CSV table of C-alpha atoms in Angstrom, one decimal:
chain,number,residue,atom,x,y,z
A,1,UNK,CA,0.1,0.1,-0.1
A,2,UNK,CA,1.4,3.3,-1.1
A,3,UNK,CA,0.9,6.4,0.9
A,4,UNK,CA,0.7,9.7,0.0
A,5,UNK,CA,0.4,12.6,2.4
A,6,UNK,CA,0.1,16.2,1.1
A,7,UNK,CA,2.1,19.1,3.1
A,8,UNK,CA,0.1,22.6,4.2
A,9,UNK,CA,-0.7,23.5,0.6
A,10,UNK,CA,-4.3,22.6,-1.2
A,11,UNK,CA,-3.8,19.5,-4.0
A,12,UNK,CA,-6.0,18.4,-6.5
A,13,UNK,CA,-5.1,15.1,-7.9
A,14,UNK,CA,-6.9,15.4,-11.0
A,15,UNK,CA,-4.5,18.1,-11.9
A,16,UNK,CA,-2.1,15.7,-13.5
A,17,UNK,CA,0.3,18.2,-14.7
A,18,UNK,CA,1.0,20.3,-11.9
A,19,UNK,CA,-0.3,17.8,-9.7
A,20,UNK,CA,-3.0,21.0,-8.5
A,21,UNK,CA,0.6,23.0,-7.6
A,22,UNK,CA,0.3,25.0,-10.5
A,23,UNK,CA,2.5,28.2,-8.9
A,24,UNK,CA,5.2,25.4,-7.9
A,25,UNK,CA,5.7,24.0,-11.3
A,26,UNK,CA,6.6,25.9,-14.1
A,27,UNK,CA,6.7,24.8,-18.0
A,28,UNK,CA,10.8,24.9,-17.6
A,29,UNK,CA,12.3,21.8,-17.7
A,30,UNK,CA,13.7,20.5,-14.1
A,31,UNK,CA,17.3,20.2,-13.6
A,32,UNK,CA,18.8,17.5,-11.7
A,33,UNK,CA,20.9,19.0,-9.0
A,34,UNK,CA,21.9,15.5,-7.0
A,35,UNK,CA,22.7,12.0,-7.7
A,36,UNK,CA,23.7,9.1,-5.2
A,37,UNK,CA,23.2,5.8,-4.2
A,38,UNK,CA,20.2,6.5,-2.1
A,39,UNK,CA,19.0,10.3,-3.2
A,40,UNK,CA,18.2,11.9,-6.7
A,41,UNK,CA,17.0,15.5,-6.4
A,42,UNK,CA,15.8,18.0,-9.0
A,43,UNK,CA,15.2,22.0,-9.4
A,44,UNK,CA,12.1,23.4,-11.0
A,45,UNK,CA,14.0,26.7,-12.5
A,46,UNK,CA,11.3,28.3,-13.2
A,47,UNK,CA,9.6,28.1,-9.2
A,48,UNK,CA,12.4,26.8,-7.3
A,49,UNK,CA,10.3,23.7,-6.3
A,50,UNK,CA,12.9,20.5,-5.7
A,51,UNK,CA,11.7,17.0,-5.8
A,52,UNK,CA,13.4,13.8,-4.2
A,53,UNK,CA,13.7,10.2,-5.0
A,54,UNK,CA,14.6,7.9,-2.7
A,55,UNK,CA,15.5,4.2,-3.4
A,56,UNK,CA,18.5,2.2,-4.3
A,57,UNK,CA,20.5,4.0,-7.7
A,58,UNK,CA,23.2,2.0,-10.1
A,59,UNK,CA,24.5,5.5,-11.3
A,60,UNK,CA,27.0,3.3,-13.8
A,61,UNK,CA,23.8,2.2,-15.9
A,62,UNK,CA,22.0,4.7,-18.5
A,63,UNK,CA,18.6,4.3,-16.5
A,64,UNK,CA,19.9,4.2,-12.8
A,65,UNK,CA,18.0,0.6,-12.6
A,66,UNK,CA,17.0,0.8,-9.2
A,67,UNK,CA,13.8,0.8,-6.8
A,68,UNK,CA,12.0,3.6,-6.2
A,69,UNK,CA,10.6,3.6,-2.3
A,70,UNK,CA,9.7,7.2,-2.3
A,71,UNK,CA,9.0,10.5,-3.9
A,72,UNK,CA,8.4,14.2,-2.8
A,73,UNK,CA,8.4,17.8,-3.6
A,74,UNK,CA,9.0,20.9,-1.4
A,75,UNK,CA,8.8,24.7,-2.4
A,76,UNK,CA,11.8,26.9,-3.2
A,77,UNK,CA,10.8,28.2,0.7
A,78,UNK,CA,10.6,25.0,2.4
A,79,UNK,CA,6.9,24.2,2.5
A,80,UNK,CA,6.0,20.1,1.9
A,81,UNK,CA,4.1,19.6,-0.9
A,82,UNK,CA,3.6,16.1,-0.7
A,83,UNK,CA,5.3,12.8,0.3
A,84,UNK,CA,5.1,9.2,-1.4
A,85,UNK,CA,6.1,6.6,0.4
A,86,UNK,CA,5.8,2.8,0.6
A,87,UNK,CA,6.8,2.6,-3.5
A,88,UNK,CA,7.8,0.1,-5.6
A,89,UNK,CA,8.8,1.7,-8.5
A,90,UNK,CA,11.8,2.2,-10.6
A,91,UNK,CA,13.5,5.3,-12.0
A,92,UNK,CA,12.1,5.1,-16.0
A,93,UNK,CA,8.8,5.5,-13.7
A,94,UNK,CA,9.7,8.7,-12.1
A,95,UNK,CA,13.0,10.2,-14.1
A,96,UNK,CA,10.1,11.7,-16.7
A,97,UNK,CA,9.1,14.2,-13.6
A,98,UNK,CA,12.8,14.6,-12.4
A,99,UNK,CA,13.8,16.0,-16.1
A,100,UNK,CA,11.0,17.3,-18.1
A,101,UNK,CA,8.0,20.1,-17.3
A,102,UNK,CA,5.6,18.9,-14.9
A,103,UNK,CA,3.2,16.0,-15.7
A,104,UNK,CA,2.4,13.0,-13.5
A,105,UNK,CA,0.3,10.8,-15.4
A,106,UNK,CA,2.6,8.6,-16.2
A,107,UNK,CA,3.6,8.5,-12.4
A,108,UNK,CA,0.1,8.3,-11.4
A,109,UNK,CA,-0.8,5.3,-13.7
A,110,UNK,CA,1.9,3.4,-12.9
A,111,UNK,CA,1.5,4.0,-8.5
A,112,UNK,CA,-2.0,4.4,-8.2
A,113,UNK,CA,-2.8,0.8,-9.2
A,114,UNK,CA,-3.8,-1.2,-6.2
A,115,UNK,CA,-4.3,-0.3,-2.4
A,116,UNK,CA,-3.3,3.4,-1.4
A,117,UNK,CA,-3.3,5.5,1.8
A,118,UNK,CA,-3.2,9.2,0.3
A,119,UNK,CA,-4.2,12.2,2.9
A,120,UNK,CA,-4.9,15.8,2.3
A,121,UNK,CA,-3.6,18.8,3.5
A,122,UNK,CA,-5.2,21.7,6.2
A,123,UNK,CA,-6.8,23.3,3.3
A,124,UNK,CA,-9.7,22.3,0.1
A,125,UNK,CA,-8.2,18.7,-2.0
A,126,UNK,CA,-9.4,17.2,-4.5
A,127,UNK,CA,-8.5,13.2,-3.8
A,128,UNK,CA,-8.4,10.9,-6.3
A,129,UNK,CA,-7.8,7.0,-5.3
A,130,UNK,CA,-8.1,5.3,-8.8
A,131,UNK,CA,-7.4,1.6,-8.9
A,132,UNK,CA,-7.9,-0.9,-6.1
A,133,UNK,CA,-9.0,0.4,-2.3
A,134,UNK,CA,-7.9,3.0,-1.5
A,135,UNK,CA,-8.4,5.0,2.1
A,136,UNK,CA,-9.1,8.8,1.2
A,137,UNK,CA,-8.2,10.9,4.9
A,138,UNK,CA,-9.0,14.9,4.0
A,139,UNK,CA,-7.9,16.1,6.9
A,140,UNK,CA,-8.6,19.7,7.5
A,141,UNK,CA,-10.8,22.1,4.9
A,142,UNK,CA,-13.4,21.3,2.4
A,143,UNK,CA,-12.2,18.4,0.4
A,144,UNK,CA,-13.8,16.2,-2.2
A,145,UNK,CA,-13.2,12.6,-3.4
A,146,UNK,CA,-13.2,12.5,-7.2
A,147,UNK,CA,-14.4,9.5,-9.2
A,148,UNK,CA,-14.1,8.5,-13.0
A,149,UNK,CA,-17.5,7.4,-13.5
A,150,UNK,CA,-21.1,8.6,-13.3
A,151,UNK,CA,-23.5,8.1,-10.0
A,152,UNK,CA,-25.1,5.1,-10.8
A,153,UNK,CA,-21.7,3.3,-11.0
A,154,UNK,CA,-21.1,3.0,-7.7
A,155,UNK,CA,-22.7,2.5,-4.0
A,156,UNK,CA,-22.3,5.2,-1.0
A,157,UNK,CA,-22.4,3.5,2.4
A,158,UNK,CA,-22.6,5.4,5.5
A,159,UNK,CA,-20.2,3.5,8.3
A,160,UNK,CA,-19.6,4.9,11.8
A,161,UNK,CA,-18.4,8.4,11.4
A,162,UNK,CA,-17.1,8.1,7.9
A,163,UNK,CA,-18.0,6.6,4.1
A,164,UNK,CA,-17.4,3.9,1.8
A,165,UNK,CA,-17.3,4.2,-2.2
A,166,UNK,CA,-18.0,0.9,-4.2
A,167,UNK,CA,-17.3,0.6,-8.0
A,168,UNK,CA,-19.9,-1.8,-9.0
A,169,UNK,CA,-17.9,-3.0,-11.2
A,170,UNK,CA,-14.5,-2.8,-12.6
A,171,UNK,CA,-11.1,-2.6,-10.9
A,172,UNK,CA,-12.0,0.8,-9.0
A,173,UNK,CA,-12.8,-1.2,-5.7
A,174,UNK,CA,-13.7,0.0,-2.4
A,175,UNK,CA,-12.6,3.6,-0.9
A,176,UNK,CA,-12.5,4.3,2.8
A,177,UNK,CA,-13.2,8.3,3.5
A,178,UNK,CA,-13.0,10.2,6.7
A,179,UNK,CA,-13.1,14.0,7.1
A,180,UNK,CA,-14.2,14.2,3.2
A,181,UNK,CA,-16.8,16.5,2.8
A,182,UNK,CA,-18.2,15.9,-1.0
A,183,UNK,CA,-18.3,13.3,-3.4
A,184,UNK,CA,-17.9,14.0,-7.6
A,185,UNK,CA,-19.1,12.1,-10.2
A,186,UNK,CA,-18.7,12.4,-13.9
A,187,UNK,CA,-22.3,13.4,-13.8
A,188,UNK,CA,-23.0,15.5,-10.4
A,189,UNK,CA,-21.3,16.5,-7.3
A,190,UNK,CA,-22.8,15.8,-3.9
A,191,UNK,CA,-22.3,17.3,-0.3
A,192,UNK,CA,-21.7,15.0,2.5
A,193,UNK,CA,-21.9,17.1,5.4
A,194,UNK,CA,-25.3,19.4,5.5
A,195,UNK,CA,-25.1,22.5,5.6
A,196,UNK,CA,-24.5,24.8,9.4
A,197,UNK,CA,-28.2,26.2,10.7
A,198,UNK,CA,-28.8,29.9,10.1
A,199,UNK,CA,-26.7,32.3,12.8
A,200,UNK,CA,-29.3,32.5,15.4
A,201,UNK,CA,-31.4,29.6,14.9
A,202,UNK,CA,-31.8,27.8,18.4
A,203,UNK,CA,-31.0,24.3,19.7
A,204,UNK,CA,-33.3,22.0,18.9
A,205,UNK,CA,-35.9,21.7,21.9
A,206,UNK,CA,-39.5,20.2,22.3
A,207,UNK,CA,-42.5,21.3,19.9
A,208,UNK,CA,-39.9,23.8,18.2
A,209,UNK,CA,-38.7,22.3,14.8
A,210,UNK,CA,-41.2,19.7,13.1
A,211,UNK,CA,-38.0,18.1,10.9
A,212,UNK,CA,-35.0,19.1,12.8
A,213,UNK,CA,-33.5,15.4,12.2
A,214,UNK,CA,-34.4,15.2,8.4
A,215,UNK,CA,-31.4,14.1,7.0
A,216,UNK,CA,-30.5,16.0,3.6
A,217,UNK,CA,-27.4,14.2,3.0
A,218,UNK,CA,-29.3,10.8,3.1
A,219,UNK,CA,-32.2,12.1,1.2
A,220,UNK,CA,-30.0,13.4,-1.8
A,221,UNK,CA,-27.9,10.7,-1.7
A,222,UNK,CA,-30.6,8.0,-2.3
A,223,UNK,CA,-32.5,10.3,-4.6
A,224,UNK,CA,-30.1,11.6,-7.1
A,225,UNK,CA,-32.5,12.6,-9.4
A,226,UNK,CA,-33.3,15.3,-7.1
A,227,UNK,CA,-29.6,16.5,-7.2
A,228,UNK,CA,-29.8,19.1,-9.7
A,229,UNK,CA,-32.8,20.6,-8.7
A,230,UNK,CA,-32.8,20.2,-5.2
A,231,UNK,CA,-30.5,21.7,-2.8
A,232,UNK,CA,-29.6,20.9,0.8
A,233,UNK,CA,-31.6,23.4,1.8
A,234,UNK,CA,-34.6,23.0,0.3
A,235,UNK,CA,-34.6,19.4,0.7
A,236,UNK,CA,-36.4,19.3,4.2
A,237,UNK,CA,-39.2,21.4,2.7
A,238,UNK,CA,-39.2,19.2,-0.7
A,239,UNK,CA,-39.9,16.0,1.8
A,240,UNK,CA,-42.8,17.6,3.7
A,241,UNK,CA,-44.6,18.6,0.5
A,242,UNK,CA,-43.8,16.3,-2.3
A,243,UNK,CA,-41.3,13.2,-0.9
A,244,UNK,CA,-43.3,11.9,1.8
A,245,UNK,CA,-45.8,10.9,-0.1
A,246,UNK,CA,-44.0,9.8,-3.0
A,247,UNK,CA,-42.8,7.3,-0.4
A,248,UNK,CA,-39.1,8.9,0.1
A,249,UNK,CA,-37.7,8.4,3.6
A,250,UNK,CA,-36.5,11.7,5.6
A,251,UNK,CA,-33.4,10.0,6.8
A,252,UNK,CA,-32.1,6.1,7.3
A,253,UNK,CA,-34.0,4.9,10.4
A,254,UNK,CA,-37.2,6.5,10.6
A,255,UNK,CA,-40.0,4.8,9.3
A,256,UNK,CA,-43.0,6.6,9.4
A,257,UNK,CA,-45.5,2.9,9.0
A,258,UNK,CA,-44.0,1.4,11.7
A,259,UNK,CA,-44.3,4.8,14.2
A,260,UNK,CA,-47.6,5.2,13.1
A,261,UNK,CA,-48.9,1.5,14.1
A,262,UNK,CA,-46.4,1.0,16.8
A,263,UNK,CA,-48.5,3.9,19.0
A,264,UNK,CA,-51.7,3.5,19.9
A,265,UNK,CA,-52.4,7.1,20.3
A,266,UNK,CA,-51.2,7.6,16.7
A,267,UNK,CA,-52.8,4.3,15.2
A,268,UNK,CA,-56.2,5.7,15.4
A,269,UNK,CA,-55.5,8.9,13.3
A,270,UNK,CA,-54.4,7.5,10.2
A,271,UNK,CA,-51.7,10.3,9.9
A,272,UNK,CA,-49.7,10.8,6.3
A,273,UNK,CA,-45.9,10.1,6.6
A,274,UNK,CA,-45.2,13.6,6.7
A,275,UNK,CA,-47.2,14.6,9.6
A,276,UNK,CA,-45.8,11.3,10.9
A,277,UNK,CA,-42.4,12.3,10.6
A,278,UNK,CA,-43.2,16.2,11.9
A,279,UNK,CA,-45.1,14.5,15.3
A,280,UNK,CA,-41.6,12.9,15.9
A,281,UNK,CA,-39.7,15.6,15.7
A,282,UNK,CA,-42.1,17.9,17.6
A,283,UNK,CA,-43.3,15.6,19.9
A,284,UNK,CA,-41.9,11.7,20.0
A,285,UNK,CA,-38.5,12.2,20.1
A,286,UNK,CA,-38.3,13.9,22.7
A,287,UNK,CA,-40.8,11.5,24.8
A,288,UNK,CA,-38.2,9.0,23.5
A,289,UNK,CA,-40.8,7.0,21.0
A,290,UNK,CA,-39.3,4.0,19.4
A,291,UNK,CA,-39.2,5.7,15.0
A,292,UNK,CA,-38.9,2.3,13.3
A,293,UNK,CA,-37.5,-1.2,13.6
A,294,UNK,CA,-33.5,-0.8,14.3
A,295,UNK,CA,-35.0,0.7,17.7
A,296,UNK,CA,-37.4,-2.3,18.3
A,297,UNK,CA,-35.1,-4.0,20.5
A,298,UNK,CA,-33.1,-0.7,22.0
A,299,UNK,CA,-31.4,-2.1,25.1
A,300,UNK,CA,-31.8,1.4,27.3
A,301,UNK,CA,-30.7,-0.4,30.4
A,302,UNK,CA,-27.4,-1.1,28.8
A,303,UNK,CA,-27.2,2.6,27.2
A,304,UNK,CA,-28.0,4.1,30.7
A,305,UNK,CA,-25.3,2.0,32.6
A,306,UNK,CA,-22.4,2.6,30.2
A,307,UNK,CA,-23.6,6.3,30.3
A,308,UNK,CA,-24.2,7.4,33.8
A,309,UNK,CA,-24.3,10.9,33.2
A,310,UNK,CA,-27.5,10.6,30.6
A,311,UNK,CA,-29.5,8.0,33.4
A,312,UNK,CA,-28.7,10.7,36.3
A,313,UNK,CA,-31.1,13.2,33.9
A,314,UNK,CA,-33.7,10.1,32.6
A,315,UNK,CA,-34.3,9.2,36.0
A,316,UNK,CA,-35.0,12.5,37.2
A,317,UNK,CA,-37.5,12.8,34.7
A,318,UNK,CA,-39.4,9.8,33.9
A,319,UNK,CA,-42.7,11.1,33.1
A,320,UNK,CA,-41.0,13.1,30.1
A,321,UNK,CA,-40.4,10.1,28.5
A,322,UNK,CA,-43.5,8.1,29.0
A,323,UNK,CA,-42.1,6.7,32.5
A,324,UNK,CA,-39.9,4.4,30.9
A,325,UNK,CA,-36.1,4.4,31.5
A,326,UNK,CA,-35.8,2.8,27.6
A,327,UNK,CA,-37.5,6.1,26.0
A,328,UNK,CA,-35.5,8.2,27.8
A,329,UNK,CA,-32.2,6.6,26.2
A,330,UNK,CA,-33.7,6.8,23.4
A,331,UNK,CA,-34.5,10.3,23.2
A,332,UNK,CA,-31.2,10.9,24.3
A,333,UNK,CA,-29.7,8.5,21.7
A,334,UNK,CA,-31.3,10.1,18.6
A,335,UNK,CA,-30.9,14.0,19.7
A,336,UNK,CA,-27.5,13.7,21.2
A,337,UNK,CA,-25.9,10.4,21.2
A,338,UNK,CA,-25.8,9.1,17.6
A,339,UNK,CA,-23.3,12.5,17.0
A,340,UNK,CA,-21.0,11.9,20.0
A,341,UNK,CA,-20.6,8.1,18.2
A,342,UNK,CA,-21.9,6.6,21.6
A,343,UNK,CA,-22.6,2.8,21.4
A,344,UNK,CA,-25.6,1.4,21.1
A,345,UNK,CA,-27.4,-2.2,21.3
A,346,UNK,CA,-30.0,-4.3,21.2
A,347,UNK,CA,-31.2,-6.7,24.1
A,348,UNK,CA,-30.0,-9.6,22.5
A,349,UNK,CA,-26.4,-8.3,22.7
A,350,UNK,CA,-25.7,-7.0,19.3
A,351,UNK,CA,-25.1,-3.2,18.3
A,352,UNK,CA,-27.3,-1.2,16.4
A,353,UNK,CA,-26.0,0.3,13.4
A,354,UNK,CA,-27.4,3.4,12.0
A,355,UNK,CA,-25.1,3.2,9.0
A,356,UNK,CA,-26.9,3.2,5.3
A,357,UNK,CA,-26.2,2.1,1.7
A,358,UNK,CA,-27.3,4.5,-1.0
């Protein structure tokens, strides 16, 4: 598994000519500045950017027959652009980068063809794993993972606090994503983070919001046909106005049919899906009502036993949770605990997973 780590400057892996660092690679041919049995360095005469290949080199042959184990670049001011390690390359693969105007096409094609570990900079990066099962960590900044096919050629899965993107066919494999905020396919771009609420908006509370548990990321991932016309901000209204009636789900775990039938005071009202979801947001979640099959066997006693701070509050306010400790545990988990990555289990001991595949 090769490991590619970017420095503090934003990188664009789709810019094969200059790796996204347009200011640091000129149109001039680099000049070899040093050559030894373990290191070859070159300098861009236009920008001062330095590139280095580490490994073992045979200086007695024309092509310095060798194995290259690392390749890196640093700006004239000493800022690291990237450091690529755990390579199994030959000097002939990296030699064009060291001697001709920047063009990473050959190097990328040769080396990004298996399992790779790619870490972004502290700025907004565009990352692309290419072939094989890759691990992409965007780091800080608003980062985008890019794929070579249309949205329909991939499944997108929510796994814990991260994501997986799997090609339905071909050799791209399955990528594991952390700290990546958007996906770019050939036909559309999808956000993986919902927008911040407008400034000054109060935190959710009992009877204050009929849709604060709506998940616009899930909604647009599972309904990609809406992406051209429905924004993240407009998605909750779309669901309430037309989506619910069309059978679309507001998030990965709320089931309107289950919720409407599970609670006797709701079962006789024949409420539509949108109204049931609004009821859950306004009242049900605060009372800890189970919203779907994933919560049918929720082990509230275990959750409260492992979260003593929550147990103290629930036990002191049982009437708020219809007299049920398990309801209190469900309320806390959905409103707070899930975002805090607190573990939850069924009474059978099996973990409850709120992830999904779109």
